[in-house]
PDB file of C-alpha atoms in Angstrom:
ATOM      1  CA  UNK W   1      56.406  -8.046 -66.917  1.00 42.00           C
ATOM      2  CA  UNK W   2      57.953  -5.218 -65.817  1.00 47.00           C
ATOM      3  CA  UNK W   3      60.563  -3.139 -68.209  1.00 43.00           C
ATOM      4  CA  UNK W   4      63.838  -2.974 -66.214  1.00 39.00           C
ATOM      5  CA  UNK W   5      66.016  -0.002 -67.820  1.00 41.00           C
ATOM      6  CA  UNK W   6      69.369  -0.321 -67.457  1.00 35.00           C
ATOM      7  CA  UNK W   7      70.825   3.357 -66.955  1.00 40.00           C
ATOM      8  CA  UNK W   8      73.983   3.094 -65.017  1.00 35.00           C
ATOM      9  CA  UNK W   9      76.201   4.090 -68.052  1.00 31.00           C
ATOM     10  CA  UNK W  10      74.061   6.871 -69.265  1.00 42.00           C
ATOM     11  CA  UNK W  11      73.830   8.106 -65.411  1.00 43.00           C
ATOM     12  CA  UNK W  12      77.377   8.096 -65.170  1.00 36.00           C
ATOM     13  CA  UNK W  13      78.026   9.917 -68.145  1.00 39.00           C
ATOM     14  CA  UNK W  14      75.439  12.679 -67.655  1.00 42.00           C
ATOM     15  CA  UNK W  15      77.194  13.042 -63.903  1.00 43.00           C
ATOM     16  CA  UNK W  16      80.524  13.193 -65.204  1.00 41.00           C
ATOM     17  CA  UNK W  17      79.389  16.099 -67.779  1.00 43.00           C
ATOM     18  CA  UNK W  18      82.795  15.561 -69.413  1.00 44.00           C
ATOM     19  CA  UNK W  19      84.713  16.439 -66.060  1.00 45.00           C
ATOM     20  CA  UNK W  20      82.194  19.403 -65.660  1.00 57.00           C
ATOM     21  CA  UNK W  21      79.494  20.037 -62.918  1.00 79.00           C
ATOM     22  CA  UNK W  22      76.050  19.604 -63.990  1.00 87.00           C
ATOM     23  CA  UNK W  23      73.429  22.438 -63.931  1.00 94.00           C
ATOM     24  CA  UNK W  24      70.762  22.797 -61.762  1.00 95.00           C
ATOM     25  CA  UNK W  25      68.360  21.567 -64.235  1.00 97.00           C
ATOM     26  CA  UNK W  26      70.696  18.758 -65.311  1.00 97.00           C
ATOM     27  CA  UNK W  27      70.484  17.955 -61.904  1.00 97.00           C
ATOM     28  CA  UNK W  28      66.979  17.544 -61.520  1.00 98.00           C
ATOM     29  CA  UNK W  29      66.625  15.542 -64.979  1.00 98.00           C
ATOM     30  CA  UNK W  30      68.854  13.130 -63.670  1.00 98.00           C
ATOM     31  CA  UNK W  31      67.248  12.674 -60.163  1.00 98.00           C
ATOM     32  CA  UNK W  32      63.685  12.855 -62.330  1.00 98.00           C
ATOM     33  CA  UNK W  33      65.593   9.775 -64.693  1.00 98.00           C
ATOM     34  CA  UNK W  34      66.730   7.957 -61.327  1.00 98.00           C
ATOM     35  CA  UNK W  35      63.579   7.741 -59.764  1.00 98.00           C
ATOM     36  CA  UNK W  36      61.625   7.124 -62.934  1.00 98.00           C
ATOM     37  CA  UNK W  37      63.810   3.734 -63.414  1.00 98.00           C
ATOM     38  CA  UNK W  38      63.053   2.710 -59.969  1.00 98.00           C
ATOM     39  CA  UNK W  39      59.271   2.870 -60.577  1.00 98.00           C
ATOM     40  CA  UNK W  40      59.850   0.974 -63.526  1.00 98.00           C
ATOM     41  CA  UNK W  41      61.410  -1.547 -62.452  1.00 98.00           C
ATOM     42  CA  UNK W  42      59.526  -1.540 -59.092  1.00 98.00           C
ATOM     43  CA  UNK W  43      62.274  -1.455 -56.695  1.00 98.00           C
ATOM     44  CA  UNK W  44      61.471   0.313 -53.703  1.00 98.00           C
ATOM     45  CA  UNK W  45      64.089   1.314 -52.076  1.00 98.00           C
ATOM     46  CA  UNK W  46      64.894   3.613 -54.887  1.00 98.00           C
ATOM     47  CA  UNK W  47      61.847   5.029 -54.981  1.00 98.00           C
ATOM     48  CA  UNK W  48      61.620   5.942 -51.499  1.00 98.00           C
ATOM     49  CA  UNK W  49      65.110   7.409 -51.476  1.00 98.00           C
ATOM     50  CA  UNK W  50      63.880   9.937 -54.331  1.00 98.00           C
ATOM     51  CA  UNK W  51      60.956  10.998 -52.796  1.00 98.00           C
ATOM     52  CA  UNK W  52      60.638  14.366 -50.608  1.00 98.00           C
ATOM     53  CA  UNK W  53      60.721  14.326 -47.325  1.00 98.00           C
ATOM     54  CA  UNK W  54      57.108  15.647 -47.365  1.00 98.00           C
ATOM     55  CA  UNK W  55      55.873  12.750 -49.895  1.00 98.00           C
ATOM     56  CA  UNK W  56      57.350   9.855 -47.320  1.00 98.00           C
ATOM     57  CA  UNK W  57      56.111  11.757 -44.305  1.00 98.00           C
ATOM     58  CA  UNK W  58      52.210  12.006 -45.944  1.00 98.00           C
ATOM     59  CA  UNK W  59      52.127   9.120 -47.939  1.00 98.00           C
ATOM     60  CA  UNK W  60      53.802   6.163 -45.459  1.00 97.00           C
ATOM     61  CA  UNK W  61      56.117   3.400 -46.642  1.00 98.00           C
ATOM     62  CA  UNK W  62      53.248   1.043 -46.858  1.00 98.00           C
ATOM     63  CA  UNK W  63      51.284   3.443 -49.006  1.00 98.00           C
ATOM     64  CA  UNK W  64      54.333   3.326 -51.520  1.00 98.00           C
ATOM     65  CA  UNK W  65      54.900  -0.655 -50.980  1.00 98.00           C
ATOM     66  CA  UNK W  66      51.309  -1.849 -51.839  1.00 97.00           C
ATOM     67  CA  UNK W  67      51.420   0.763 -55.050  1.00 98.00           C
ATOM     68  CA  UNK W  68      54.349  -1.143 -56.561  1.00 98.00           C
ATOM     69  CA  UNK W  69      53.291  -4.315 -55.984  1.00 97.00           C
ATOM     70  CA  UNK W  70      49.667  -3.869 -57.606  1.00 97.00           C
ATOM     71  CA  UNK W  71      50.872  -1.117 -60.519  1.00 98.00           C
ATOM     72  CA  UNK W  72      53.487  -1.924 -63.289  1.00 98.00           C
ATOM     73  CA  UNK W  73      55.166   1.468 -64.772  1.00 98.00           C
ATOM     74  CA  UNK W  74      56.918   2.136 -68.344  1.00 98.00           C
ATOM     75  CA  UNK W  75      57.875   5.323 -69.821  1.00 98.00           C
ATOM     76  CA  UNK W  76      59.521   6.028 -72.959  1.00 98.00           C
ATOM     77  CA  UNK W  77      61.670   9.017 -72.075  1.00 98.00           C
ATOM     78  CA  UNK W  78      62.189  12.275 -69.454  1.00 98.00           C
ATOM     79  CA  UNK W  79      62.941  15.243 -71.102  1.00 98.00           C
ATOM     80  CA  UNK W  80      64.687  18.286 -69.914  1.00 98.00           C
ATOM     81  CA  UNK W  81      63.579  20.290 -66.239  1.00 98.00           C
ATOM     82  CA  UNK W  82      61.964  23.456 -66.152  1.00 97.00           C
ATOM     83  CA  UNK W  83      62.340  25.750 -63.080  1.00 97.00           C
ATOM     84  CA  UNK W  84      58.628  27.353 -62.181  1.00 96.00           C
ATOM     85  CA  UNK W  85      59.833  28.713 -58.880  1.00 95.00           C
ATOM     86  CA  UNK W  86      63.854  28.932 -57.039  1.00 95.00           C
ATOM     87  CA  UNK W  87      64.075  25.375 -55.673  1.00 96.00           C
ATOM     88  CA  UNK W  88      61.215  23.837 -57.896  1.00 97.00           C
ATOM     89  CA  UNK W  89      61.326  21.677 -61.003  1.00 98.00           C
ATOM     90  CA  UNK W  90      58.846  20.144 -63.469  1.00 98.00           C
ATOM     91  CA  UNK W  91      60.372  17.836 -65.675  1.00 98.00           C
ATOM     92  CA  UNK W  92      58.315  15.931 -68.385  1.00 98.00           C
ATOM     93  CA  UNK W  93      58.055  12.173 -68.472  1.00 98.00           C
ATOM     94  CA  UNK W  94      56.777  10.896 -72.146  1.00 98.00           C
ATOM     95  CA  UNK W  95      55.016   7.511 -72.948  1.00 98.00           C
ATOM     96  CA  UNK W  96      53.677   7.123 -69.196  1.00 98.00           C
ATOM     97  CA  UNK W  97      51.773   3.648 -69.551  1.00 98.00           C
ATOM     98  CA  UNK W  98      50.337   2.766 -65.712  1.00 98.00           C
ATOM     99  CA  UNK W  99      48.919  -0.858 -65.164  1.00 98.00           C
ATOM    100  CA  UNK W 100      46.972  -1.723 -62.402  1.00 94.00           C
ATOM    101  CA  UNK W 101      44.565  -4.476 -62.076  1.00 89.00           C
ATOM    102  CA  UNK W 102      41.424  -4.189 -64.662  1.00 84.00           C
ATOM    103  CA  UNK W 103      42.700  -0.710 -66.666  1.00 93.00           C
ATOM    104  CA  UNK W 104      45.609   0.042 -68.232  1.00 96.00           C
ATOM    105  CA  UNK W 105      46.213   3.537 -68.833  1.00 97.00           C
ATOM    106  CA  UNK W 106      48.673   5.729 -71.418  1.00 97.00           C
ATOM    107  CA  UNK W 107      49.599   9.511 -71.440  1.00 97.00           C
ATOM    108  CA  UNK W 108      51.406  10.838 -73.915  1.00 97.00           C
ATOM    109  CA  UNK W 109      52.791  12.846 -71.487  1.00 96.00           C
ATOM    110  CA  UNK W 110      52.989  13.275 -68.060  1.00 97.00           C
ATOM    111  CA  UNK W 111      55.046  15.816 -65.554  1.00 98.00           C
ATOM    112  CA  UNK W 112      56.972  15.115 -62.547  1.00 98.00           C
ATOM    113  CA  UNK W 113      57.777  18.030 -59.644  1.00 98.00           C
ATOM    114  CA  UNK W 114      61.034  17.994 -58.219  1.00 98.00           C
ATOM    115  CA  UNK W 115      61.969  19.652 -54.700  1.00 98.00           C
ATOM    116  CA  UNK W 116      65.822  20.459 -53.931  1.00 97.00           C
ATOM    117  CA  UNK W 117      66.464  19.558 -50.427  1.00 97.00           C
ATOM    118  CA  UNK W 118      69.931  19.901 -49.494  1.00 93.00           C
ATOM    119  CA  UNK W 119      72.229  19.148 -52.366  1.00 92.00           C
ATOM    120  CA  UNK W 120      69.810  17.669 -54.269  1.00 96.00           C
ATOM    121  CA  UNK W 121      66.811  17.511 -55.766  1.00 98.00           C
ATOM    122  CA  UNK W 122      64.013  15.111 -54.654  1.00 98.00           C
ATOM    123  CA  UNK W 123      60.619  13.979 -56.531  1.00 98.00           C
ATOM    124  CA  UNK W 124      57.083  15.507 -54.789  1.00 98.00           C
ATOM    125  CA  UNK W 125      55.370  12.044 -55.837  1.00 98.00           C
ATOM    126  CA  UNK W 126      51.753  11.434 -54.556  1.00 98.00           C
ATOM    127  CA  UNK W 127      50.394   9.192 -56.994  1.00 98.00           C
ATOM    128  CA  UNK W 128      49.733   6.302 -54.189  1.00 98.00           C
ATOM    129  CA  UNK W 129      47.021   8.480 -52.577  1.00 98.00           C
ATOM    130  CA  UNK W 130      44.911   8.999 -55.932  1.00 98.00           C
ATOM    131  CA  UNK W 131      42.891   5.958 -55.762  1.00 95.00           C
ATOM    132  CA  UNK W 132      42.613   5.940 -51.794  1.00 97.00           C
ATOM    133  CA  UNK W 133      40.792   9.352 -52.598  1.00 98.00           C
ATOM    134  CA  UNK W 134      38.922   8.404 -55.404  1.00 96.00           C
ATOM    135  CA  UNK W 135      37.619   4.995 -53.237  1.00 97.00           C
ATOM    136  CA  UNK W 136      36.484   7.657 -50.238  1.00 98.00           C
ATOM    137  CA  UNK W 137      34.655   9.621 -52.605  1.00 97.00           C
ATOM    138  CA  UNK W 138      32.626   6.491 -53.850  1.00 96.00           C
ATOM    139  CA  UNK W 139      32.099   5.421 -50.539  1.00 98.00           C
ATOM    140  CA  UNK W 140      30.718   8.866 -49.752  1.00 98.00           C
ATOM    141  CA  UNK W 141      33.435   9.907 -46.743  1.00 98.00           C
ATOM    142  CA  UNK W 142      34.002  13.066 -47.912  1.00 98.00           C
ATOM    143  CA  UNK W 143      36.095  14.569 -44.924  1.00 98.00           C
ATOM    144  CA  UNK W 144      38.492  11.587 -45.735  1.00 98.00           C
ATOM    145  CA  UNK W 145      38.530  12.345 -49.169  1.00 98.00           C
ATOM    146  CA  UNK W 146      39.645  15.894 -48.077  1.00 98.00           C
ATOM    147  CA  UNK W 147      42.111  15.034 -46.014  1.00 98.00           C
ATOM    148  CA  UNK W 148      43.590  12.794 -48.858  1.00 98.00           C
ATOM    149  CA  UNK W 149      43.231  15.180 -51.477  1.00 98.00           C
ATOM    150  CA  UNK W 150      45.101  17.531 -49.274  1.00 98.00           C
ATOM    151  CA  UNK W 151      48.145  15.553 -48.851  1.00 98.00           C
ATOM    152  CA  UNK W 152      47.827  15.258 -52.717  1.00 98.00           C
ATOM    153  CA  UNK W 153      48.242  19.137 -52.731  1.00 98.00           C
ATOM    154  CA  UNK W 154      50.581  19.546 -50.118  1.00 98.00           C
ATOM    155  CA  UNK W 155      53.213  17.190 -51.338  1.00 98.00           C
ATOM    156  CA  UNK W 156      52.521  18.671 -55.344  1.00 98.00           C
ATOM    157  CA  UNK W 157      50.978  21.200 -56.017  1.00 97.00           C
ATOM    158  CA  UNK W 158      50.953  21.597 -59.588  1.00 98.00           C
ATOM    159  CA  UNK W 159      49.450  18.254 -60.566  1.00 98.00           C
ATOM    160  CA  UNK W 160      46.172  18.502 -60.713  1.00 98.00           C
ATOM    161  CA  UNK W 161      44.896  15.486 -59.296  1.00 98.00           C
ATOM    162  CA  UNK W 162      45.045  16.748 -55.856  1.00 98.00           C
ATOM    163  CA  UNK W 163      43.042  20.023 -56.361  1.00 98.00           C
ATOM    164  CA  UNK W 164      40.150  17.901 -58.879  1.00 98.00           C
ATOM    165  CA  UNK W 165      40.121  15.486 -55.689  1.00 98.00           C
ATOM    166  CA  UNK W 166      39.686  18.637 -53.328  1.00 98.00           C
ATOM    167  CA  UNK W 167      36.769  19.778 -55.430  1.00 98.00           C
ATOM    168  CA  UNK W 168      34.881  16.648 -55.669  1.00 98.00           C
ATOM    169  CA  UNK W 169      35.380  16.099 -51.231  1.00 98.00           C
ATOM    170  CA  UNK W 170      34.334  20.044 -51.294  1.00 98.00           C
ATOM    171  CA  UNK W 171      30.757  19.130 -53.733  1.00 98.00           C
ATOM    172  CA  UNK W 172      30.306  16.288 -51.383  1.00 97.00           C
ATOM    173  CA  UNK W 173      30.452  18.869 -48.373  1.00 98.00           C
ATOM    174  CA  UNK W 174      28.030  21.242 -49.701  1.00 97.00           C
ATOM    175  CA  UNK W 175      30.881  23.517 -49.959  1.00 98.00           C
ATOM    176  CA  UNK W 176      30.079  24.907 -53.552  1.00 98.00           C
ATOM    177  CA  UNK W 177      31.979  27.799 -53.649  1.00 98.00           C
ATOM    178  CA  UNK W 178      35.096  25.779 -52.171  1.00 98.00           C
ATOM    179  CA  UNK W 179      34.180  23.251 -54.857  1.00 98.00           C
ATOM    180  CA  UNK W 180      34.307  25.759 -57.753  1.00 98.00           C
ATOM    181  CA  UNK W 181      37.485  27.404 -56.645  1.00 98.00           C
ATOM    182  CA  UNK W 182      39.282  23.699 -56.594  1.00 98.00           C
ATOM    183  CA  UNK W 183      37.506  23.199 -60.027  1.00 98.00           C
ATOM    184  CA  UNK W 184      39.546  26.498 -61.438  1.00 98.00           C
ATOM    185  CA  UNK W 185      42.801  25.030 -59.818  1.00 98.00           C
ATOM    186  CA  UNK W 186      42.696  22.090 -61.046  1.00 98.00           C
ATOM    187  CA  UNK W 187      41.993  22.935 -64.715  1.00 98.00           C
ATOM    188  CA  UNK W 188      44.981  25.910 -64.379  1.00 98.00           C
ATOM    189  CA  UNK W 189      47.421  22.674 -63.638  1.00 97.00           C
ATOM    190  CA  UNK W 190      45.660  20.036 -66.292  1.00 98.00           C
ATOM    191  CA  UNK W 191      48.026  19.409 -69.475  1.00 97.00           C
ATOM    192  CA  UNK W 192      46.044  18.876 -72.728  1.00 97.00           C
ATOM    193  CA  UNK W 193      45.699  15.266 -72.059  1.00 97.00           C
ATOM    194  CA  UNK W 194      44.255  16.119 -68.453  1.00 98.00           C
ATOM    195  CA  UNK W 195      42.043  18.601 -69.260  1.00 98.00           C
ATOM    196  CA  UNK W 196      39.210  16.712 -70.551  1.00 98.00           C
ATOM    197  CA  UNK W 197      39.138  14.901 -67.110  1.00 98.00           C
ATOM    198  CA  UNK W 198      38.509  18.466 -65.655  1.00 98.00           C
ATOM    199  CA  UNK W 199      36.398  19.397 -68.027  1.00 98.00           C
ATOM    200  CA  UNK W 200      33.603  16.276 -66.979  1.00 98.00           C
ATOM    201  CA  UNK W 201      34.247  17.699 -63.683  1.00 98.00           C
ATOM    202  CA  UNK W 202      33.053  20.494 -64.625  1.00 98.00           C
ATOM    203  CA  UNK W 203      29.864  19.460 -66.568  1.00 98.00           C
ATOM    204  CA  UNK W 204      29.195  16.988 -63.457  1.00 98.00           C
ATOM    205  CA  UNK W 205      29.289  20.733 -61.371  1.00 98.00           C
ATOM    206  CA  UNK W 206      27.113  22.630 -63.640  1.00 98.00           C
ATOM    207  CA  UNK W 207      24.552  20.103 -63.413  1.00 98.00           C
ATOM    208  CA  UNK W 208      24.170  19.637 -60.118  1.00 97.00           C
ATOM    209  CA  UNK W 209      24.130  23.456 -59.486  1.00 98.00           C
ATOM    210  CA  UNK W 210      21.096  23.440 -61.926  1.00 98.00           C
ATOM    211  CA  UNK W 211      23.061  25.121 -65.003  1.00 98.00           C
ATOM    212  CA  UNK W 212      22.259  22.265 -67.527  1.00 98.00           C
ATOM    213  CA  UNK W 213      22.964  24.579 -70.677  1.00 98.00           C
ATOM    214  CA  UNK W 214      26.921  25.403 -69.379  1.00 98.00           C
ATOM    215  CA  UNK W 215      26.782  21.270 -67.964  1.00 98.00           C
ATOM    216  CA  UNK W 216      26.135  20.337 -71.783  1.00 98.00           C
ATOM    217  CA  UNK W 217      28.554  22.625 -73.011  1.00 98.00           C
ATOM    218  CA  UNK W 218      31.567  21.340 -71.052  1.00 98.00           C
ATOM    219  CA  UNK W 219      31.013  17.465 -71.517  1.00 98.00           C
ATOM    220  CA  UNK W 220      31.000  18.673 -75.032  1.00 98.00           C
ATOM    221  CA  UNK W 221      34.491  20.093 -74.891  1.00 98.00           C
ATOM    222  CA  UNK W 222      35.341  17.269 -72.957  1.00 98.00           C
ATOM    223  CA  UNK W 223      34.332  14.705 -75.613  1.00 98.00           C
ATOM    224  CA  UNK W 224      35.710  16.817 -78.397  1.00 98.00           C
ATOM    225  CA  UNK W 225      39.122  17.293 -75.853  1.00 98.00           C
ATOM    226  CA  UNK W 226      39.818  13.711 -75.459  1.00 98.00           C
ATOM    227  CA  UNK W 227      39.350  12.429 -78.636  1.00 98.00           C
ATOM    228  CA  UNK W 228      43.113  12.877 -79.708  1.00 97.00           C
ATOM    229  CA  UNK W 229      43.561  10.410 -76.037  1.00 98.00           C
ATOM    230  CA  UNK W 230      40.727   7.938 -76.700  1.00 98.00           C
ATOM    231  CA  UNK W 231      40.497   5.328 -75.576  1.00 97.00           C
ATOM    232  CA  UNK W 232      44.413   4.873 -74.519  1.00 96.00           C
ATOM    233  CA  UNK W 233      44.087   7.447 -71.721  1.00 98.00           C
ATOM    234  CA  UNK W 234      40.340   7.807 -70.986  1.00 98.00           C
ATOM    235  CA  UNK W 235      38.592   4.419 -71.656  1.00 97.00           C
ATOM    236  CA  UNK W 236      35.026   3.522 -72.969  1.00 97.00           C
ATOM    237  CA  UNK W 237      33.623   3.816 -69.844  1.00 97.00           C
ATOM    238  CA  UNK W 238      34.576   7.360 -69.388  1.00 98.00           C
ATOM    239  CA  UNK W 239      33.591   8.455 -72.179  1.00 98.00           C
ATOM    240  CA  UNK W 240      29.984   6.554 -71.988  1.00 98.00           C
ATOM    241  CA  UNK W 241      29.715   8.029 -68.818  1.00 98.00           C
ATOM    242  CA  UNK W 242      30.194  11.641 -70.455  1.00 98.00           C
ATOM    243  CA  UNK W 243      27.972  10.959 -73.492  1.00 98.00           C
ATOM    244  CA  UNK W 244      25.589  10.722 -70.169  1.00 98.00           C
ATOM    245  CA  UNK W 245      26.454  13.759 -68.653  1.00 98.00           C
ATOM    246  CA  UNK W 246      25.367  15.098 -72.159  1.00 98.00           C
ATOM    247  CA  UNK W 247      22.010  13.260 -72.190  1.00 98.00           C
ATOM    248  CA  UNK W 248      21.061  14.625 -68.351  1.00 98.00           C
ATOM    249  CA  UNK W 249      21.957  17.857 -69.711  1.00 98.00           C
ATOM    250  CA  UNK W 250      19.918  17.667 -72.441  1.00 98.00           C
ATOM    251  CA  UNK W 251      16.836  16.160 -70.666  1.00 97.00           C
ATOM    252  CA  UNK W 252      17.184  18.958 -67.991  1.00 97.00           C
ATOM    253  CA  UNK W 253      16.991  21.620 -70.691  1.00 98.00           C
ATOM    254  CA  UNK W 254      13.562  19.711 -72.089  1.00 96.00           C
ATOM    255  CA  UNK W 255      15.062  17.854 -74.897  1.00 97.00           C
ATOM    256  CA  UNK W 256      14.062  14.187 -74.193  1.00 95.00           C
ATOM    257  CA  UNK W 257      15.107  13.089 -78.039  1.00 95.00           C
ATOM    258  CA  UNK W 258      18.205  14.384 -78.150  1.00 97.00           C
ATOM    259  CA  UNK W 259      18.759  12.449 -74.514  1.00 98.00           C
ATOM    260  CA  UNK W 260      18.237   9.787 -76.205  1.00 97.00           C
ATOM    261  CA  UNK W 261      20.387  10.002 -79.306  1.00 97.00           C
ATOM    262  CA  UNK W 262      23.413  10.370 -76.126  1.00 98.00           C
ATOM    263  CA  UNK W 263      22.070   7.339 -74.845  1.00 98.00           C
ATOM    264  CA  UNK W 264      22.473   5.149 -77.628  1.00 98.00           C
ATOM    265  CA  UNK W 265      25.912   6.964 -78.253  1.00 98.00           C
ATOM    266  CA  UNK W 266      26.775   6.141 -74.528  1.00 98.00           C
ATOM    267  CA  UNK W 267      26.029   2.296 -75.277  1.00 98.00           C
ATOM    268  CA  UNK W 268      28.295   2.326 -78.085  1.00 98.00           C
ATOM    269  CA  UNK W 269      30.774   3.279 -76.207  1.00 98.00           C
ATOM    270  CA  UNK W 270      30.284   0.554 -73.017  1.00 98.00           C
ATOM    271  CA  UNK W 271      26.688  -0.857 -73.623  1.00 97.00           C
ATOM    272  CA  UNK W 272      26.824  -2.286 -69.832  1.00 96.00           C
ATOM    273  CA  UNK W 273      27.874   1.115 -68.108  1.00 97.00           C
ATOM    274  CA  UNK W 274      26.031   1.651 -64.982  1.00 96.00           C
ATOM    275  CA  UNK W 275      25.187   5.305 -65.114  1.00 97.00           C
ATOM    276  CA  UNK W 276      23.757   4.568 -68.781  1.00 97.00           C
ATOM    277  CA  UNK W 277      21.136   1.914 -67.102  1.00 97.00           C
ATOM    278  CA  UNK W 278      20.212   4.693 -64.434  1.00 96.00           C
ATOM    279  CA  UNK W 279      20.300   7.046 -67.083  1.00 97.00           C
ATOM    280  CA  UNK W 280      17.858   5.090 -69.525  1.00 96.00           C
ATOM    281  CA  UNK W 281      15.339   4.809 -66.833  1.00 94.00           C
ATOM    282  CA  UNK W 282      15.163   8.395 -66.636  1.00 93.00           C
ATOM    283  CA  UNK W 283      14.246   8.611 -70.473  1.00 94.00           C
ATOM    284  CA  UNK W 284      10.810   9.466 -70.867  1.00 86.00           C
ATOM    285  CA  UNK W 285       9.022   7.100 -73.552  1.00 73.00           C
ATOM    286  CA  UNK W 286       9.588   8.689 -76.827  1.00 55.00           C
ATOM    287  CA  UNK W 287       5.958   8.587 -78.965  1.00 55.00           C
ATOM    288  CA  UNK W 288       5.679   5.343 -81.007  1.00 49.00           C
ATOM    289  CA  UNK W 289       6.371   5.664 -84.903  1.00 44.00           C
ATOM    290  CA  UNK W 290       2.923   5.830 -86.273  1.00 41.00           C
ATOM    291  CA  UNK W 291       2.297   2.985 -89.588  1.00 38.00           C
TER     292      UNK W 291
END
């Protein structure tokens, strides 16, 4: 059930500032506070009337309607805007929980961009293209995933979805250095609860580049990373699936028993993960104990 808030009071009072005008950064709170309640309580004509002209114009009205009807939004709080450039806001949003069906997912704290257009200021929101991009990429169409992940960019810049989605299209390409230069983005934009996400990106990269020492050493930082946000924000699949980023690591570098000991760590974790079967069949058969 979705959390309906019930801010027409407290809106009323921040515009009225006592008789006063508000600041620019007031202003952008409350159009961050607005549009944050209309997720919430999945109305959609308040969420489209926040959004920038840019965000409607990339992301389509459908795009926005089928996201509210399959995702269910609460927050706890949005704290106070930040300028980062003239006409540019980031304004925190804490206890983001996002439901859609099978995962549920919690960040202690997440960050929305605002644009001022005219009078006011409007939110660069492209969360409804994240899993379009993510499904190309599984599905292996890598110039779509491209084009999605450059919408992504193009209506926000500083979140870093967009630019980790531009990386993996790029690896897909063959477009390495591309890929690696996304990679850096991405991780300059990641907050501390994002960063492990970029991290497994970058472990994923080092691999497949054939740099299994530097591939071990970020899924490391990655585990260690997103322990404080497990497994409310990344979930026992993710971090299986990093536990066998370690192991391929490990077996690259010649170390077939340590592989292993991140195998049975992985299946802990999510004992029917599918990269952990692919991964055990790439085990070699350790010697039997002998009586």
């Amino acid at each position: 059930m979705r959390r309906v808030l019930v801010l027409l009071v407290a809106l009323l009072a921040l515009t009225a500032g006592c008789g006063g005008e508000l600041t620019t950064a007031e202003a952008a709170a409350a159009s961050a506070q607005r549009f944050m309640a209309s997720l919430s309580a999945g109305d959609f004509a308040g969420v489209w009337g926040a959004l920038t002209s840019e965000a409607r114009e990339r992301m389509g009205s459908s795009a926005v309607a089928a996201y509210l009807r399959e995702t269910e939004v609460e927050y706890d709080r949005v704290g106070d805007a930040v300028e980062v450039e003239p006409g540019l806001m980031r304004v925190p949003v804490a206890g983001l929980t996002v439901t859609d069906p099978g995962r549920t997912v919690k960040w202690p704290e997440a960050w929305l961009t605002l644009r001022q257009e005219g009078d006011g200021w409007l939110v660069a929101w492209a969360e409804p293209l994240f899993d379009a991009a993510l499904s190309a990429y599984h599905n292996t169409e890598y110039l779509e995933q491209l084009d999605l992940a450059r919408a992504i960019v193009a209506i926000d810049p500083y979140h870093y979805r967009g630019h980790l989605e531009m990386h993996y299209a790029f690896r897909g390409l063959g477009r390495l250095r591309q890929a690696e230069h996304a990679l850096q983005l991405a991780q300059e934009r990641a907050t501390a609860a994002q960063k492990p996400d970029v991290l497994a990106a970058w472990a994923r990269f080092k691999l497949a580049i054939g740099a299994p020492a530097d591939a071990l050493g970020y899924a490391q930082q990655a585990l260690d990373l997103a322990k404080p946000y497990y497994p409310g924000t990344y979930s026992p699949a993710w971090w299986a699936e990093t536990l066998v980023l370690s192991g391929q690591a490990a077996l690259a570098l010649g170390d077939g028993e340590t592989a292993a000991l991140y195998a049975e760590a992985a299946a802990a974790a999510d004992p029917k993960n599918a990269a952990l079967a692919l991964f055990r069949q790439q085990l070699p058969a350790l010697p039997a104990n002998e009586p």
